[in-house]
Short mmCIF file of C-alpha atoms in Angstrom, two decimals:
data_model
loop_
_atom_site.label_atom_id
_atom_site.label_comp_id
_atom_site.label_asym_id
_atom_site.label_seq_id
_atom_site.Cartn_x
_atom_site.Cartn_y
_atom_site.Cartn_z
CA MET A 1 4.90 -11.20 -19.67
CA THR A 2 7.30 -11.03 -16.81
CA ILE A 3 8.17 -7.97 -14.77
CA ALA A 4 11.61 -8.00 -16.35
CA GLU A 5 9.83 -7.96 -19.77
CA TYR A 6 7.59 -5.22 -18.66
CA ASN A 7 10.58 -3.01 -17.66
CA LEU A 8 12.16 -3.87 -20.95
CA CYS A 9 9.00 -2.55 -22.58
CA VAL A 10 9.67 0.69 -20.80
CA GLU A 11 13.13 0.78 -22.08
CA LYS A 12 12.27 -0.09 -25.64
CA PHE A 13 9.03 1.64 -26.33
CA ALA A 14 8.48 4.53 -23.96
CA ASP A 15 10.48 6.99 -26.04
CA GLY A 16 8.62 6.09 -29.22
CA ILE A 17 5.29 6.26 -27.60
CA TYR A 18 6.23 9.63 -26.19
CA ARG A 19 7.41 11.02 -29.53
CA PHE A 20 4.25 9.75 -31.22
CA ILE A 21 1.94 11.42 -28.59
CA LEU A 22 3.99 14.59 -28.27
CA LYS A 23 3.84 14.95 -32.05
CA ASN A 24 0.17 14.82 -31.88
CA LEU A 25 -0.56 16.71 -28.66
CA ARG A 26 2.34 19.12 -28.83
CA ASP A 27 2.26 19.30 -25.00
CA ASN A 28 5.10 17.76 -22.95
CA ASP A 29 3.06 17.29 -19.69
CA ARG A 30 -0.01 15.81 -21.32
CA SER A 31 2.15 13.60 -23.49
CA ARG A 32 3.93 12.29 -20.38
CA ASP A 33 0.61 11.72 -18.74
CA VAL A 34 -0.54 9.60 -21.66
CA VAL A 35 2.57 7.56 -21.58
CA GLN A 36 2.27 6.99 -17.82
CA ASP A 37 -1.40 6.11 -18.11
CA THR A 38 -0.52 3.70 -21.02
CA TYR A 39 2.12 1.92 -18.86
CA THR A 40 -0.11 1.91 -15.88
CA LYS A 41 -2.76 0.12 -17.98
CA LEU A 42 -0.19 -2.32 -19.22
CA TRP A 43 1.00 -2.98 -15.70
CA VAL A 44 -2.58 -3.85 -14.62
CA ARG A 45 -2.72 -6.34 -17.46
CA TYR A 46 0.86 -7.37 -17.75
CA GLY A 47 0.12 -10.89 -16.88
CA GLU A 48 -2.29 -11.27 -19.76
CA VAL A 49 -0.31 -9.37 -22.47
CA SER A 50 2.51 -11.28 -24.03
CA PHE A 51 5.84 -9.58 -24.62
CA GLU A 52 5.48 -9.99 -28.39
CA LYS A 53 2.14 -8.07 -28.37
CA ALA A 54 3.24 -5.49 -25.87
CA LYS A 55 4.38 -2.91 -28.44
CA SER A 56 1.20 -3.03 -30.23
CA TYR A 57 -0.75 -3.09 -27.02
CA LEU A 58 1.07 0.03 -25.81
CA PHE A 59 0.65 1.99 -29.03
CA THR A 60 -3.03 1.10 -29.14
CA THR A 61 -3.62 2.08 -25.64
CA ALA A 62 -1.64 5.36 -25.93
CA TYR A 63 -3.52 6.26 -29.07
CA HIS A 64 -6.97 5.77 -27.50
CA THR A 65 -5.95 7.54 -24.40
CA MET A 66 -4.75 10.44 -26.45
CA ILE A 67 -8.02 10.43 -28.50
CA ASP A 68 -9.91 10.38 -25.19
CA MET A 69 -7.91 13.33 -24.03
CA ILE A 70 -8.49 15.32 -27.24
CA ARG A 71 -12.19 14.62 -27.11
CA LYS A 72 -12.45 15.85 -23.63
CA ASP A 73 -10.93 19.06 -24.76
CA LYS A 74 -13.13 19.22 -27.89
CA PRO A 75 -16.19 17.39 -26.93
CA LEU A 76 -18.26 18.65 -29.97
CA THR A 77 -15.72 17.96 -32.71
CA ALA A 78 -15.31 14.58 -34.25
CA ILE A 79 -11.70 13.82 -34.65
CA ASP A 80 -11.76 12.80 -38.27
CA GLU A 81 -13.80 15.76 -39.13
CA ILE A 82 -11.07 18.29 -38.41
CA VAL A 83 -9.69 18.97 -41.73
CA ALA A 84 -7.47 21.89 -42.31
CA MET A 85 -7.21 22.98 -45.82
CA PRO A 86 -3.57 23.36 -46.81
CA GLU A 87 -2.62 26.72 -47.79
CA SER A 88 -0.28 27.15 -50.68
CA ASN A 89 3.03 28.24 -49.05
CA THR A 90 5.04 31.01 -50.58
CA GLU A 91 7.79 31.11 -48.10
CA GLN A 92 11.35 29.95 -48.79
CA TYR A 93 12.59 27.03 -46.76
CA SER A 94 16.08 25.76 -46.57
CA ASP A 95 15.16 22.66 -44.61
CA LEU A 96 12.61 20.16 -45.85
CA LYS A 97 12.45 18.66 -42.41
CA GLU A 98 11.47 22.01 -40.86
CA VAL A 99 8.61 22.30 -43.37
CA LEU A 100 7.59 18.72 -42.95
CA ASN A 101 7.22 19.18 -39.23
CA GLU A 102 5.20 22.26 -39.59
CA ALA A 103 3.04 20.57 -42.19
CA VAL A 104 2.42 17.45 -39.99
CA SER A 105 1.40 19.64 -37.16
CA LYS A 106 -1.39 21.01 -39.38
CA LEU A 107 -2.66 17.63 -40.37
CA PRO A 108 -6.05 16.50 -39.05
CA GLU A 109 -5.60 14.24 -35.94
CA VAL A 110 -6.34 10.92 -37.47
CA GLN A 111 -4.31 11.54 -40.64
CA ARG A 112 -1.34 12.67 -38.42
CA SER A 113 -1.73 9.53 -36.28
CA VAL A 114 -1.79 7.09 -39.05
CA LEU A 115 1.07 8.91 -40.80
CA LEU A 116 3.25 8.92 -37.72
CA LEU A 117 2.57 5.36 -37.14
CA ARG A 118 3.59 4.50 -40.61
CA ASP A 119 6.63 6.72 -40.64
CA TYR A 120 7.84 6.70 -37.05
CA GLU A 121 7.21 3.04 -36.20
CA GLY A 122 7.08 1.48 -39.66
CA TYR A 123 3.74 -0.16 -39.01
CA ASN A 124 2.00 -1.66 -41.89
CA TYR A 125 -1.69 -1.02 -42.79
CA LYS A 126 -2.98 -3.96 -40.91
CA GLU A 127 -1.05 -3.02 -37.77
CA ILE A 128 -2.27 0.55 -37.95
CA GLU A 129 -5.85 -0.77 -38.33
CA GLU A 130 -5.46 -2.72 -35.11
CA ILE A 131 -4.03 0.18 -33.23
CA THR A 132 -6.40 2.91 -34.49
CA GLY A 133 -9.61 0.69 -34.90
CA LEU A 134 -9.85 1.98 -38.45
CA ASN A 135 -10.23 -0.38 -41.34
CA GLU A 136 -7.39 -1.07 -43.66
CA SER A 137 -9.00 0.94 -46.40
CA GLN A 138 -9.53 3.91 -44.19
CA VAL A 139 -5.90 3.71 -43.17
CA LYS A 140 -4.75 3.75 -46.78
CA VAL A 141 -7.01 6.68 -47.56
CA TYR A 142 -5.85 8.70 -44.61
CA ILE A 143 -2.19 7.99 -45.44
CA TYR A 144 -2.87 9.01 -49.03
CA ARG A 145 -4.65 12.24 -47.95
CA ALA A 146 -1.87 13.09 -45.50
CA ARG A 147 0.81 12.78 -48.08
CA GLN A 148 -1.21 14.80 -50.47
CA PHE A 149 -1.76 17.49 -47.78
CA LEU A 150 1.95 17.66 -47.23
CA MET A 151 2.67 17.88 -50.90
CA GLN A 152 0.09 20.69 -51.21
CA TYR A 153 1.51 22.36 -48.10
CA PHE A 154 4.82 22.96 -49.95
CA GLY A 155 2.91 24.93 -52.65
CA THR A 156 5.33 24.89 -55.41
CA ILE A 157 8.33 22.49 -55.51
CA GLU A 158 10.65 25.43 -56.07
CA ALA A 159 9.75 26.72 -52.68
CA VAL A 160 12.00 24.01 -51.28
CA ILE A 161 15.63 24.48 -51.93
CA MET B 1 -49.32 -23.20 -26.89
CA LYS B 2 -52.32 -22.93 -29.11
CA ILE B 3 -52.38 -19.94 -31.55
CA THR B 4 -55.33 -17.77 -31.23
CA HIS B 5 -56.44 -14.25 -31.92
CA GLY B 6 -55.12 -13.22 -28.55
CA ASN B 7 -51.54 -14.33 -29.08
CA TYR B 8 -50.91 -14.54 -32.80
CA GLU B 9 -48.76 -11.31 -32.73
CA LEU B 10 -46.17 -13.04 -30.62
CA PHE B 11 -46.03 -15.87 -33.13
CA ALA B 12 -45.82 -13.38 -35.97
CA ILE B 13 -42.94 -11.60 -34.48
CA ASN B 14 -41.01 -14.85 -33.64
CA TYR B 15 -41.82 -16.15 -37.14
CA LEU B 16 -40.17 -13.14 -38.80
CA GLU B 17 -37.11 -13.40 -36.44
CA GLY B 18 -36.92 -17.11 -37.24
CA LYS B 19 -37.31 -18.11 -33.71
CA LEU B 20 -40.22 -20.51 -34.14
CA SER B 21 -39.52 -24.25 -34.25
CA PRO B 22 -40.66 -25.98 -37.48
CA VAL B 23 -43.68 -27.40 -35.74
CA GLU B 24 -44.58 -23.91 -34.39
CA ALA B 25 -43.91 -22.32 -37.89
CA ALA B 26 -46.08 -24.86 -39.51
CA ALA B 27 -48.82 -24.16 -36.92
CA PHE B 28 -48.57 -20.43 -37.39
CA LEU B 29 -48.86 -20.77 -41.22
CA ALA B 30 -51.87 -23.08 -40.76
CA PHE B 31 -53.35 -20.42 -38.51
CA LEU B 32 -52.90 -17.84 -41.31
CA ASN B 33 -54.62 -20.10 -43.79
CA GLU B 34 -57.61 -20.42 -41.61
CA ASN B 35 -57.61 -16.54 -40.81
CA SER B 36 -57.33 -14.61 -44.11
CA ASP B 37 -57.72 -11.22 -42.39
CA ILE B 38 -54.82 -11.97 -40.16
CA ALA B 39 -52.80 -13.36 -43.05
CA GLU B 40 -53.39 -10.15 -44.88
CA GLU B 41 -52.18 -8.10 -41.99
CA PHE B 42 -49.09 -10.33 -41.48
CA ASP B 43 -48.17 -9.95 -45.20
CA ARG B 44 -48.23 -6.13 -44.79
CA ILE B 45 -46.07 -6.20 -41.68
CA ARG B 46 -43.66 -8.57 -43.31
CA LYS B 47 -43.17 -6.18 -46.34
CA ILE B 48 -42.40 -3.19 -44.13
CA SER B 49 -40.64 -4.93 -41.22
CA PRO B 50 -36.91 -4.32 -40.77
CA LEU B 51 -36.78 -7.68 -39.04
CA SER B 52 -37.42 -9.33 -42.35
CA ILE B 53 -34.77 -7.32 -43.93
CA SER B 54 -32.19 -8.22 -41.35
CA ALA B 55 -32.72 -11.78 -42.19
CA GLU B 56 -31.54 -11.13 -45.71
CA LYS B 57 -27.97 -11.68 -46.62
CA SER B 58 -26.03 -8.52 -47.39
CA PHE B 59 -24.57 -8.25 -50.78
CA ASP B 60 -20.93 -8.71 -51.47
CA PHE B 61 -19.73 -5.53 -53.11
CA SER B 62 -16.05 -6.57 -53.21
CA TYR B 63 -16.22 -6.95 -56.87
CA LEU B 64 -16.49 -3.20 -57.20
CA ARG B 65 -13.14 -2.62 -55.59
CA LYS B 66 -10.28 -1.65 -57.92
CA ASP B 67 -6.79 -2.72 -57.47
CA ILE B 68 -4.33 -0.01 -58.10
CA ASN B 69 -2.02 -2.38 -59.90
CA SER B 70 -4.76 -2.94 -62.53
CA LEU B 71 -5.07 0.70 -63.38
CA GLU B 72 -3.65 2.54 -66.15
CA ILE B 73 -1.49 5.38 -65.16
CA ASN B 74 -2.63 8.80 -66.22
CA GLU B 75 -2.57 12.29 -65.01
CA ASN B 76 -5.49 11.83 -62.72
CA ASN B 77 -3.97 9.06 -60.77
CA PHE B 78 -0.31 9.94 -61.10
CA GLU B 79 -0.03 11.28 -57.55
CA GLU B 80 -1.67 8.26 -56.12
CA MET B 81 0.67 6.14 -58.04
CA CYS B 82 3.64 8.02 -56.69
CA ILE B 83 2.37 7.56 -53.16
CA GLY B 84 1.59 3.90 -53.78
CA PHE B 85 5.14 3.52 -55.10
CA HIS B 86 6.75 4.84 -51.98
CA GLU B 87 4.28 3.19 -49.62
CA GLY B 88 5.08 -0.28 -51.25
CA ASP B 89 1.60 -0.71 -52.58
CA LEU B 90 2.61 -1.19 -56.19
CA ASP B 91 3.74 -4.50 -57.69
CA LYS B 92 6.91 -4.70 -59.73
CA LYS B 93 5.17 -4.40 -63.10
CA THR B 94 3.27 -1.28 -61.99
CA LYS B 95 6.44 0.23 -60.62
CA GLU B 96 8.06 -0.25 -64.02
CA ARG B 97 5.01 1.19 -65.70
CA LEU B 98 5.21 4.32 -63.49
CA ILE B 99 8.89 4.82 -64.18
CA ALA B 100 8.19 4.50 -67.77
CA TYR B 101 5.30 6.95 -67.59
CA ILE B 102 7.56 9.45 -65.81
CA GLY B 103 10.13 9.01 -68.33
CA ASN B 104 12.11 12.19 -68.99
CA ASN B 105 9.40 14.56 -67.75
CA LYS B 106 11.29 16.71 -65.26
CA GLN B 107 8.29 18.03 -63.42
CA LYS B 108 6.92 14.53 -62.95
CA LEU B 109 10.25 13.29 -61.79
CA GLN B 110 10.61 16.12 -59.24
CA LYS B 111 7.14 15.41 -57.92
CA PHE B 112 7.95 11.63 -57.68
CA GLU B 113 11.14 12.47 -55.76
CA LEU B 114 9.28 14.95 -53.48
CA TYR B 115 6.78 12.32 -52.52
CA LYS B 116 9.66 10.11 -51.67
CA ASN B 117 11.09 12.79 -49.36
CA LEU B 118 7.70 13.42 -47.63
CA ARG B 119 8.27 10.71 -45.14
CA THR B 120 8.52 11.98 -41.58
CA GLU B 121 11.25 10.90 -39.33
CA PRO B 122 11.24 10.78 -35.54
CA ASP B 123 13.37 13.13 -33.61
CA LYS B 124 15.52 10.76 -31.66
CA SER B 125 16.61 13.53 -29.24
CA ILE B 126 13.06 13.53 -27.84
CA VAL B 127 12.99 10.92 -25.11
CA PHE B 128 10.85 10.16 -22.13
CA SER B 129 13.08 11.35 -19.26
CA ASN B 130 13.16 9.40 -16.03
CA LYS B 131 11.90 6.19 -17.30
CA SER B 132 12.32 4.73 -13.83
CA ILE B 133 9.06 6.17 -12.74
CA LEU B 134 7.37 3.74 -15.19
CA LYS B 135 9.31 0.71 -14.18
CA GLN B 136 8.06 -1.77 -11.56
CA LYS B 137 9.92 -3.59 -8.95
CA GLU B 138 9.86 -7.32 -8.32
CA PRO B 139 7.49 -7.85 -5.43
CA VAL B 140 9.12 -9.23 -2.35
CA THR B 141 7.82 -12.69 -1.53
CA ILE B 142 8.26 -13.56 2.09
CA ASN B 143 8.97 -17.06 3.10
CA PHE B 144 8.15 -16.89 6.86
CA ARG B 145 9.82 -20.26 7.64
CA ARG B 146 12.96 -19.02 5.94
CA VAL B 147 12.78 -15.66 7.48
CA ALA B 148 12.39 -17.22 10.87
CA ILE B 149 15.42 -19.38 10.49
CA LEU B 150 17.46 -16.66 9.05
CA SER B 151 16.24 -14.32 11.72
CA ALA B 152 17.54 -16.79 14.31
CA PHE B 153 20.89 -16.86 12.56
CA ALA B 154 21.04 -13.16 12.57
CA ALA B 155 20.06 -12.89 16.12
CA ALA B 156 22.71 -15.40 17.03
CA ALA B 157 25.31 -13.42 15.07
CA MET B 158 24.34 -10.26 16.88
CA LEU B 159 24.56 -11.85 20.25
CA ALA B 160 27.74 -13.44 19.57
CA THR B 161 29.13 -10.15 18.34
CA VAL B 162 27.97 -8.38 21.52
CA PHE B 163 29.42 -11.23 23.61
CA MET B 164 32.67 -11.08 21.81
CA LEU B 165 33.06 -7.33 22.31
CA ARG B 166 32.22 -7.42 26.00
CA TYR B 167 33.76 -10.62 27.08
CA GLN B 168 37.28 -11.93 26.67
CA PRO B 169 37.02 -15.58 26.44
CA SER B 170 39.80 -17.89 27.54
CA ALA B 171 40.89 -20.66 25.37
CA GLN B 172 39.09 -23.18 27.65
CA GLN B 173 35.86 -21.12 27.80
CA GLU B 174 35.71 -20.90 24.03
CA ASN B 175 35.21 -24.59 24.16
CA GLN B 176 32.17 -26.23 25.49
CA PHE B 177 32.93 -28.88 27.99
CA VAL B 178 30.89 -31.83 28.08
CA GLU B 179 30.81 -32.92 31.53
CA THR B 180 29.00 -35.83 32.91
CA VAL B 181 28.80 -36.47 36.37
CA ASN B 182 28.04 -39.99 37.22
CA SER B 183 28.49 -40.56 40.72
CA HIS B 184 27.14 -42.01 43.84
CA ASN B 185 27.63 -41.43 47.41
CA LYS B 186 29.79 -43.70 49.17
CA GLU B 187 31.21 -43.30 52.62
CA ASN B 188 30.23 -39.58 52.63
CA THR B 189 32.06 -39.01 49.36
CA ILE B 190 30.92 -39.09 45.80
CA LYS B 191 33.23 -41.27 43.94
CA ASP B 192 33.83 -41.63 40.28
CA VAL B 193 32.20 -44.77 38.97
CA GLN B 194 34.56 -44.87 36.05
CA LEU B 195 31.98 -44.32 33.34
CA PRO B 196 33.23 -44.99 29.84
CA ILE B 197 34.28 -41.97 27.96
CA ASP B 198 34.59 -42.12 24.26
CA SER B 199 37.62 -40.09 23.85
CA SER B 200 37.98 -40.61 20.20
CA SER B 201 34.71 -38.69 19.57
CA ASN B 202 35.15 -36.32 22.44
CA LYS B 203 31.67 -37.07 23.35
CA LEU B 204 30.35 -39.22 25.96
CA ALA B 205 29.75 -42.52 24.61
CA ASN B 206 26.51 -43.13 26.43
CA LYS B 207 24.01 -40.34 26.68
CA SER B 208 21.30 -42.49 28.07
CA THR B 209 20.32 -42.06 31.49
CA ARG B 210 22.67 -43.58 33.96
CA ILE B 211 21.29 -44.42 37.36
CA ILE B 212 23.61 -44.68 40.08
CA GLN B 213 22.19 -45.57 43.23
CA ALA B 214 24.29 -45.33 46.15
CA GLU B 215 23.12 -45.83 49.62
CA LYS B 216 24.95 -44.60 52.48
CA LYS B 217 24.26 -44.35 56.00
CA LEU B 218 23.88 -40.94 57.32
CA THR B 219 26.58 -39.93 59.57
CA ARG B 220 24.91 -36.71 60.44
CA LYS B 221 21.25 -36.76 60.58
CA ALA B 222 20.96 -32.95 60.57
CA GLU B 223 22.50 -32.72 57.18
CA ASN B 224 19.83 -34.80 55.42
CA GLU B 225 18.08 -31.68 54.22
CA LEU B 226 21.12 -30.55 52.31
CA LEU B 227 21.23 -33.87 50.58
CA ALA B 228 17.76 -33.45 49.47
CA VAL B 229 19.06 -31.00 46.94
CA VAL B 230 20.87 -33.63 45.15
CA ASP B 231 18.69 -36.44 45.92
CA THR B 232 16.67 -36.38 42.69
CA ASN B 233 16.17 -38.22 39.59
CA ASN B 234 16.43 -35.65 36.87
CA ALA B 235 19.05 -33.79 35.03
CA ASP B 236 17.90 -30.26 36.10
CA ASP B 237 19.05 -30.96 39.63
CA ASP B 238 22.44 -32.23 38.35
CA ILE B 239 22.75 -28.82 36.96
CA ILE B 240 21.95 -27.31 40.25
CA LEU B 241 24.54 -29.41 41.83
CA ILE B 242 27.10 -28.18 39.40
CA SER B 243 25.96 -24.71 39.89
CA MET B 244 26.34 -25.11 43.58
CA ILE B 245 29.92 -26.22 42.93
CA GLU B 246 30.63 -23.24 40.65
CA SER B 247 29.20 -20.86 43.14
CA GLY B 248 30.99 -22.41 46.01
CA THR B 249 27.82 -23.20 47.89
CA ILE B 250 28.06 -26.81 47.72
CA PRO B 251 28.24 -28.42 51.17
CA VAL B 252 31.49 -29.81 52.18
CA LYS B 253 31.91 -33.36 51.58
CA SER B 254 31.21 -34.24 55.08
CA HIS B 255 27.62 -33.01 54.48
CA TYR B 256 27.15 -35.82 52.13
CA SER B 257 25.99 -38.92 53.68
CA THR B 258 23.67 -41.53 52.45
CA ALA B 259 21.80 -40.39 49.44
CA THR B 260 20.49 -41.68 46.23
CA ILE B 261 21.52 -39.63 43.37
CA GLU B 262 20.36 -40.29 39.90
CA LEU B 263 22.33 -38.27 37.37
CA LYS B 264 21.46 -38.13 33.82
CA SER B 265 24.03 -37.34 31.39
CA VAL B 266 24.54 -33.73 31.81
CA THR B 267 26.01 -31.70 29.12
CA ARG B 268 27.03 -28.54 30.82
CA ALA B 269 29.76 -26.11 30.61
CA ILE B 270 31.51 -25.69 33.91
CA LEU B 271 33.60 -22.64 34.78
CA PRO B 272 37.29 -23.34 34.84
CA GLU B 273 37.62 -21.85 38.28
CA ALA B 274 34.96 -24.37 39.60
CA GLN B 275 36.55 -27.32 38.04
CA PRO B 276 39.03 -28.22 40.70
CA LEU B 277 36.26 -28.09 43.27
CA ALA B 278 34.10 -30.17 41.20
CA ILE B 279 36.84 -32.68 40.83
CA GLU B 280 37.44 -32.78 44.48
CA GLN B 281 33.90 -32.69 45.56
CA LEU B 282 32.28 -35.06 43.11
CA LYS B 283 35.45 -37.08 42.59
CA VAL B 284 34.82 -37.22 39.03
CA LYS B 285 37.45 -38.27 36.77
CA GLY B 286 39.27 -35.32 35.38
CA THR B 287 39.08 -36.51 31.80
CA SER B 288 35.33 -36.69 31.96
CA LEU B 289 35.12 -33.14 33.24
CA TYR B 290 37.46 -31.79 30.62
CA ALA B 291 35.99 -34.03 27.86
CA LYS B 292 35.85 -31.84 24.93
CA ALA B 293 32.68 -31.75 22.93
CA THR B 294 32.59 -31.18 19.26
CA GLN B 295 33.21 -27.46 19.51
CA ILE B 296 31.06 -24.80 18.30
CA THR B 297 32.96 -21.76 18.62
CA VAL B 298 31.96 -18.13 18.71
CA ASN B 299 33.49 -17.72 15.32
CA GLU B 300 31.36 -20.35 13.88
CA ILE B 301 28.24 -18.87 15.38
CA ILE B 302 29.05 -15.54 13.87
CA GLN B 303 29.91 -16.95 10.47
CA THR B 304 26.54 -18.71 10.48
CA GLY B 305 24.77 -15.50 11.49
CA ILE B 306 26.48 -13.50 8.78
CA LYS B 307 25.58 -16.15 6.30
CA GLY B 308 21.90 -15.76 7.39
CA ILE B 309 21.98 -12.04 7.28
CA ASN B 310 23.49 -12.08 3.69
CA ASN B 311 20.75 -14.51 2.63
CA MET B 312 18.12 -12.32 3.98
CA VAL B 313 19.29 -9.04 2.52
CA GLU B 314 21.30 -10.41 -0.36
CA GLY B 315 24.30 -8.76 1.10
CA ASP B 316 27.87 -9.37 1.04
CA LEU B 317 28.87 -8.98 4.65
CA LYS B 318 31.94 -10.79 5.68
CA PHE B 319 33.35 -11.58 9.04
CA GLU B 320 36.99 -12.35 9.50
CA SER B 321 38.86 -12.88 12.65
CA GLN B 322 42.40 -13.35 13.86
CA THR B 323 43.42 -15.65 16.68
CA ASP B 324 46.55 -15.74 18.87
CA ASP B 325 48.60 -18.91 19.25
CA LYS B 326 46.26 -20.06 21.90
CA GLY B 327 43.28 -19.81 19.69
CA ARG B 328 41.85 -16.81 21.23
CA MET B 329 40.32 -14.22 19.01
CA VAL B 330 42.37 -10.99 19.08
CA GLU B 331 40.90 -9.09 16.25
CA PHE B 332 37.90 -9.23 14.12
CA ALA B 333 36.59 -7.36 10.96
CA LEU B 334 33.21 -6.93 9.53
CA SER B 335 33.21 -5.65 5.90
CA SER B 336 31.03 -5.31 2.94
CA GLU B 337 31.17 -3.34 -0.41
CA ASN B 338 30.15 -0.16 1.49
CA PHE B 339 31.92 -0.31 4.83
CA ASN B 340 34.90 -1.89 6.63
CA PHE B 341 34.79 -2.21 10.45
CA LYS B 342 37.80 -3.59 12.36
CA ARG B 343 38.12 -3.99 16.15
CA LYS B 344 40.63 -5.51 18.51
CA VAL B 345 38.97 -7.78 21.14
CA ARG B 346 39.32 -6.35 24.61
CA SER B 347 41.53 -8.42 26.75
CA ASN B 348 40.67 -8.61 30.42
#
């Protein structure tokens, strides 16, 4: 990758990575730190990483940097063990998006990550497998569980107008 | 190595790990045949050793997997089918089966639609501000040879600019005169020997060393010392001679007597005010004194320097000058995208 291509990667992918990390961490400063760390790592290896693989490399690095950060904060809790049981929601919502955002924030980290990679970036199972280090079946299962979680979060369908 | 009661364990372990060569393995098995107690012990170890298990091939359980498209749709897997539908996991036939299964059931249809809408979307208004902190600049590679050349150009430009601001050149002084003095002493004078001048090229035709030997009798013995100044065989002293003329310190012609003067071709600017004296004293031909060289003007030096500076800093600096009808620079301007500097040349 050339320096110009590296800078193009900043233009093209920095926002997406930032959104992805911010959605997971819900902390602006720490999310910015993750993005900066990620690009620093890419810069160190920019000669070895091709431009075509750069996006995947960036998301992979950002994901693992984020996981490391979470583990530092919660050293005794395995990421994929944090399972919040959805509670049936009785509130009235006028905005599905609003509900979705709230529900996503309550997803276990791993499920949220794979779901966001799927929805935000449109990655397929294989690509998510490469980024997260999970196998394809695990990715499918986590996405399935995440969707189910969201569905259950709504409680009754009638809650959403 | 011979297998003995002292080292058979090593062979046993290597045998289990498959590290023995066929010959060693055969030797080890022969050893077990001969030692039934060890053979029994080895058999027990082999049965419990994980090493022997690792050598086994793992089973392929892939046949146990179920393809979602091969399943019949029912209440238990309806949600999974809905998710699979929207994730693109279902093939065309299964999608049709699912649509048929939903049929007119309003509740199922609502659930199916809700799963469709459960896709999260990125908030495009969230951006990483100040991306410039992530970007990198192209490293500057320095070509020292190039820099040296360009520096010379830049220095030349600066010097020329300073010179131009402080000095009012005359039309003649802006030119470089090529002056060659080829002369010899004769009868207490230095006479022009009519060296060929290539007037077409404005350069002296012959730049090789010209030796003019002229011997003269000394008319005044006491003045011999003065003659020593010019009694040399190198060009540097020619310059000294011309400098003396310019400064008015040259001895009067009566001081010259017999001398041998070897003058190389001297390319030297001579001040206009000294020119008449040089003509008179050296008796050089006027045309040779005023022979005009290929001119390198101040303007050209500046332009070259500006070009060098622009190359160095990738700038757009421009130098423009105006001259009067005599070719003298009367005004100049330095300009770029960011500034414009104009100045009239001081006239003395």
